[in-house]
Coordinates of C-alpha atoms in Angstrom, one line a residue:
V26 CA 0.1 0.1 0.0
G27 CA 1.3 3.5 -0.4
G28 CA 2.5 6.0 1.9
P29 CA 4.8 9.2 2.0
G30 CA 8.2 9.2 1.4
Q31 CA 10.2 7.2 -1.1
S32 CA 9.9 3.5 0.2
P33 CA 5.7 3.5 2.4
Q34 CA 5.4 0.6 3.6
P35 CA 2.1 -1.0 4.6
T36 CA 2.1 0.9 8.6
K37 CA -1.0 0.2 10.4
E38 CA -2.4 3.4 9.7
N39 CA -1.8 2.7 5.2
V40 CA -3.3 -0.5 5.2
R41 CA -6.5 1.3 6.9
A42 CA -6.6 4.3 5.4
F43 CA -6.4 1.9 1.2
Q44 CA -8.9 -0.4 2.7
D45 CA -11.7 3.0 2.9
L46 CA -10.1 4.6 -0.4
Q47 CA -11.4 1.4 -2.2
D48 CA -14.0 -0.1 0.7
A49 CA -12.2 -4.2 0.0
H50 CA -10.5 -5.8 2.9
L51 CA -6.6 -6.4 1.7
D52 CA -6.1 -10.1 1.9
L53 CA -2.9 -9.5 1.1
I54 CA -0.3 -7.3 1.8
S55 CA 3.5 -6.9 0.5
Y56 CA 6.1 -6.1 1.8
F57 CA 9.7 -6.3 0.1
A58 CA 12.4 -7.6 2.8
V59 CA 16.6 -7.0 1.9
F60 CA 18.9 -10.2 3.1
D61 CA 21.0 -8.9 6.2
V62 CA 18.9 -5.6 6.3
D63 CA 15.8 -7.0 7.5
D64 CA 16.1 -9.7 9.1
W65 CA 12.7 -11.9 11.2
K66 CA 12.4 -9.1 14.2
R67 CA 12.3 -5.9 11.5
V68 CA 9.5 -8.0 9.3
Q69 CA 7.6 -10.1 12.4
V70 CA 5.9 -5.6 12.5
Y71 CA 4.9 -5.9 9.3
A72 CA 3.2 -10.0 10.1
D73 CA 1.6 -8.1 13.0
I74 CA -0.4 -5.5 11.5
A75 CA -1.4 -8.1 8.6
K76 CA -2.5 -10.9 11.8
E77 CA -4.7 -7.8 13.3
N78 CA -6.3 -6.7 10.6
G79 CA -7.1 -10.0 8.8
S80 CA -4.7 -10.5 6.3
T81 CA -1.7 -12.5 4.8
L82 CA 2.1 -10.7 5.0
V83 CA 2.7 -11.5 1.7
V84 CA 7.7 -11.2 1.6
T85 CA 9.7 -10.1 -1.6
W86 CA 12.7 -11.9 -0.1
M87 CA 15.9 -10.0 -1.8
P88 CA 19.1 -11.7 -1.5
K89 CA 20.7 -7.8 -2.6
G90 CA 24.1 -8.0 -3.4
Y91 CA 24.0 -12.0 -3.8
S92 CA 24.3 -13.9 -7.2
A93 CA 22.5 -17.3 -6.9
Q94 CA 26.1 -18.6 -6.5
D95 CA 27.0 -17.1 -3.9
I96 CA 23.3 -18.5 -1.9
V97 CA 24.3 -22.0 -3.6
N98 CA 27.9 -21.8 -2.0
G99 CA 26.4 -21.0 1.2
K100 CA 26.9 -17.1 2.2
T101 CA 23.8 -15.9 3.3
D102 CA 23.0 -19.3 5.4
N103 CA 23.4 -17.8 8.7
Y104 CA 20.4 -15.1 8.3
I105 CA 18.6 -17.4 6.0
R106 CA 18.4 -19.7 9.1
E107 CA 17.7 -17.0 11.8
F108 CA 15.0 -15.7 10.0
A109 CA 14.2 -19.0 9.3
K110 CA 14.1 -19.6 13.4
G111 CA 11.8 -16.3 13.4
V112 CA 9.4 -17.4 11.1
K113 CA 8.8 -20.9 12.9
N114 CA 8.0 -19.3 17.1
Y115 CA 5.3 -16.8 14.6
S116 CA 2.2 -18.1 15.0
E117 CA 0.5 -17.5 11.6
E118 CA 1.3 -18.5 8.0
I119 CA 3.7 -15.8 6.2
W120 CA 4.1 -16.9 2.1
L121 CA 8.0 -15.9 1.3
R122 CA 8.8 -14.8 -2.5
P123 CA 12.1 -15.0 -2.5
L124 CA 14.9 -14.5 -5.9
H125 CA 11.2 -13.2 -7.4
E126 CA 11.9 -11.9 -11.7
A127 CA 15.7 -14.4 -12.2
N128 CA 14.9 -13.5 -15.9
G129 CA 15.4 -10.8 -15.6
D130 CA 18.7 -8.7 -15.7
W131 CA 18.5 -5.8 -13.1
Y132 CA 19.0 -8.2 -9.8
D133 CA 21.9 -9.5 -8.0
W134 CA 20.4 -13.2 -8.4
G135 CA 19.4 -12.4 -12.6
V136 CA 20.5 -14.7 -14.7
G137 CA 20.5 -12.1 -16.8
K138 CA 22.2 -9.8 -15.0
K139 CA 26.0 -9.4 -16.9
G140 CA 28.4 -11.2 -15.3
A141 CA 26.9 -12.4 -12.2
G142 CA 27.6 -15.8 -13.0
N143 CA 23.3 -16.7 -12.8
T144 CA 22.0 -19.4 -15.2
D145 CA 18.6 -21.0 -14.5
A146 CA 20.2 -24.3 -13.5
N147 CA 21.9 -22.7 -10.0
V148 CA 18.8 -20.1 -9.5
T149 CA 17.0 -23.1 -9.1
E150 CA 19.5 -24.5 -6.5
A151 CA 19.3 -21.0 -4.6
F152 CA 16.0 -21.5 -3.8
R153 CA 15.7 -25.1 -2.8
R154 CA 18.4 -24.7 -0.4
I155 CA 16.6 -22.0 1.0
V156 CA 12.9 -23.6 0.8
K157 CA 15.9 -26.7 2.7
I158 CA 17.3 -24.3 5.6
F159 CA 13.2 -24.0 6.9
R160 CA 12.9 -27.5 6.2
K161 CA 15.9 -28.0 8.7
E162 CA 14.2 -25.9 11.2
N163 CA 11.0 -27.6 11.1
V164 CA 9.1 -24.4 9.7
K165 CA 5.7 -25.2 9.2
N166 CA 3.7 -21.9 8.8
V167 CA 5.5 -20.9 5.6
K168 CA 3.7 -21.1 2.0
W169 CA 6.8 -20.6 -0.6
V170 CA 6.0 -18.2 -4.0
W171 CA 8.1 -19.0 -7.5
T172 CA 7.7 -15.5 -9.3
T173 CA 8.2 -15.2 -13.5
N174 CA 8.4 -11.0 -14.5
V175 CA 6.3 -11.5 -18.0
T176 CA 9.4 -11.6 -20.6
N177 CA 13.1 -12.5 -20.6
H178 CA 15.9 -9.8 -20.7
G179 CA 19.2 -10.5 -20.9
E180 CA 21.1 -13.9 -22.1
G181 CA 20.1 -16.9 -20.9
A182 CA 17.0 -15.8 -19.1
T183 CA 14.0 -17.9 -19.8
L184 CA 10.3 -17.6 -18.5
T185 CA 10.6 -20.9 -16.8
G186 CA 13.6 -22.5 -16.5
N187 CA 13.8 -21.9 -12.8
Y188 CA 11.7 -22.8 -11.2
P189 CA 12.8 -25.2 -8.2
G190 CA 10.3 -27.9 -8.5
D191 CA 6.6 -28.7 -7.9
E192 CA 8.1 -30.1 -4.2
F193 CA 9.6 -27.2 -3.6
V194 CA 6.8 -24.5 -4.1
D195 CA 3.6 -23.8 -2.7
Y196 CA 2.5 -21.3 -5.5
I197 CA 3.7 -19.4 -8.3
S198 CA 3.1 -15.7 -9.7
I199 CA 3.7 -13.3 -11.9
D200 CA 5.3 -10.3 -12.2
G201 CA 4.2 -7.6 -15.1
Y202 CA 3.2 -3.9 -15.7
N203 CA 2.1 -1.3 -18.4
W204 CA 4.8 0.4 -19.5
G205 CA 2.2 3.1 -21.7
K206 CA 4.2 5.6 -23.1
S207 CA 6.1 6.8 -19.9
Q208 CA 9.7 5.5 -21.6
S209 CA 11.9 6.1 -24.7
W210 CA 11.5 1.8 -25.1
S211 CA 8.0 1.4 -24.0
S212 CA 4.3 1.7 -25.9
W213 CA 1.1 0.9 -24.4
K214 CA -0.1 -2.4 -24.0
S215 CA -3.6 -4.1 -23.2
F216 CA -3.7 -6.7 -20.3
A217 CA -3.4 -9.5 -22.5
Q218 CA -0.1 -8.0 -24.3
V219 CA 1.9 -7.9 -21.5
F220 CA 0.7 -11.1 -19.5
D221 CA 0.1 -14.1 -22.1
D222 CA 3.4 -15.3 -23.2
A223 CA 4.2 -15.6 -19.7
Y224 CA 0.7 -17.0 -18.5
K225 CA 1.0 -20.1 -21.8
A226 CA 4.4 -20.7 -20.4
L227 CA 2.8 -21.6 -16.4
A228 CA 0.2 -23.4 -17.9
N229 CA 1.5 -26.8 -17.1
I230 CA 2.8 -26.1 -13.3
N231 CA 0.0 -27.3 -12.1
K232 CA -0.1 -24.9 -9.1
P233 CA -2.0 -21.8 -7.8
L234 CA -0.9 -18.9 -9.8
F235 CA -1.7 -15.2 -9.1
I236 CA 0.0 -11.9 -10.0
A237 CA 2.6 -10.6 -7.7
E238 CA 3.6 -7.4 -9.3
I239 CA 1.2 -5.3 -11.4
S240 CA 0.3 -1.9 -12.5
S241 CA -0.4 0.8 -15.5
S242 CA 0.8 3.7 -16.0
E243 CA -1.1 6.9 -17.8
K244 CA 0.8 7.8 -20.7
G245 CA -0.7 6.4 -24.0
G246 CA -4.2 5.3 -22.9
S247 CA -7.0 4.8 -20.6
K248 CA -5.4 3.7 -16.7
A249 CA -9.4 2.4 -16.2
E250 CA -10.2 0.9 -18.8
W251 CA -7.0 -1.3 -18.7
I252 CA -8.1 -2.4 -15.5
T253 CA -11.6 -2.8 -16.1
D254 CA -10.6 -5.4 -18.8
M255 CA -7.5 -6.5 -16.4
F256 CA -11.2 -8.0 -14.6
E257 CA -12.6 -9.2 -17.2
Q258 CA -9.9 -11.3 -18.4
F259 CA -10.2 -12.5 -14.7
R260 CA -13.6 -14.1 -15.9
T261 CA -12.4 -15.1 -18.7
D262 CA -9.1 -16.2 -20.4
Y263 CA -6.6 -15.9 -17.1
S264 CA -9.3 -17.9 -14.9
R265 CA -6.3 -20.0 -13.4
V266 CA -5.6 -16.9 -11.1
F267 CA -6.7 -16.2 -7.6
A268 CA -5.5 -13.2 -6.6
V269 CA -4.3 -9.9 -7.7
M270 CA -1.7 -7.6 -5.8
W271 CA -1.8 -4.0 -7.5
F272 CA 1.8 -2.3 -7.0
S273 CA 0.5 1.0 -5.1
Q274 CA 4.1 3.4 -4.5
S275 CA 3.3 6.3 -6.2
K276 CA 5.9 6.6 -8.8
D277 CA 6.4 9.2 -11.6
Y278 CA 6.1 7.3 -14.5

C-alpha cells in the first residue's frame, strides 16, 4: 500500500487508509525485505499488522548483494537460518517470495545480469537451498512463492527455466506492468499483451497462480479502461488467477 516517502510501508495507518479508499479488505499485504538488512524482528512488525487486519503478509525476499551462486555456496545460510527460527516461533502463516524476477537482468540473482554468473540451474539450486534450511529448522507456517517476470531480459533468461520444482513451491506468480508511453522503449499494451506469454508458459505447472505485482502507466491510454479489462480477463482467459496484488507505490511514470 502507498504512503509518504520514497519507500512507503504497509503501516497500520496506510493499510486502513487504503482499505477505506477502495472500500474493500486487503487479503494479502506486500512487504519487500532485503537480506541482511531485514531480519525477522523487523519483518514481524508488518506480519503483526497483517495479522491484526485479518490478512496474510507476502514477503518479497531479496538477496541484494548476492548472486545465486553465493546462496548455493552458503554465504547467506546464517541469515536465512536465523530468519527461519524467527518465523518458526510466529503463530501465523506468511508467504515468502525469494529470488523473484530471476529471468531479468536488474537483480544480483538475475540470470540475465551480465557477469553475475547466474544461470537457471544455480538460481534453481539457490531457491531449493533456502527452502531446505527452513525445512531443517522444521518451519511449518511458510508458503513458498516462485515468481517469473512477464518478459525475459538478458542472455540465458527464460520464463520457467529456474522453476525449482513442485516439491519446493506452494504458489506460482507473475510480475508485469503496462509501462505505456512512460519510457523511451515502451508502448501502450493491453493486459493480455503484457501477460499472455508468461501465463501460457506456466500452463504446465500445476500450482495455484496469482499476480504478485501489476500496475499501469497513465501515459498512452486509459488506465481506468485497462483495469476494467484486467478484471474481465480474470473472468475469462485468465481464470487460473486466484489473487492480484496491485503495486500501489506512486511513481512519476
